[in-house]
């Protein structure tokens, strides 16, 4: 899957529902770096992860910082 397309969809959905808590997203596929960049530059509380272990650790850390 094209990660930039997925990232744009996630950003649009997050803006639509006005998320207020961090969202951890793991991307893998074509254009993964572009997808991560899109989410990083969105200004939304979206955290990218490289694998599921990384995602779990980042989710725990995000909740600890709340």
Short mmCIF file of N, CA and C in Angstrom, two decimals, residues 33-34 39-40 44 48 56 58:
data_model
loop_
_atom_site.label_atom_id
_atom_site.label_comp_id
_atom_site.label_asym_id
_atom_site.label_seq_id
_atom_site.Cartn_x
_atom_site.Cartn_y
_atom_site.Cartn_z
N UNK A 33 8.52 6.85 4.05
CA UNK A 33 9.12 8.08 4.58
C UNK A 33 8.26 9.30 4.28
N UNK A 34 7.66 9.34 3.10
CA UNK A 34 6.75 10.44 2.76
C UNK A 34 5.53 10.42 3.67
N UNK A 39 2.48 13.02 8.22
CA UNK A 39 1.90 13.01 9.57
C UNK A 39 2.67 13.91 10.52
N UNK A 40 4.00 13.94 10.41
CA UNK A 40 4.82 14.78 11.28
C UNK A 40 4.54 16.26 11.06
N UNK A 44 -0.72 17.62 14.17
CA UNK A 44 -1.61 16.81 15.01
C UNK A 44 -0.79 15.89 15.91
N UNK A 48 4.58 8.36 14.83
CA UNK A 48 4.83 7.24 13.93
C UNK A 48 5.74 6.22 14.59
N UNK A 56 3.98 0.03 20.53
CA UNK A 56 3.54 -0.21 21.90
C UNK A 56 4.32 0.64 22.89
N UNK A 58 5.85 3.47 22.30
CA UNK A 58 5.51 4.88 22.12
C UNK A 58 4.12 5.19 22.67
#
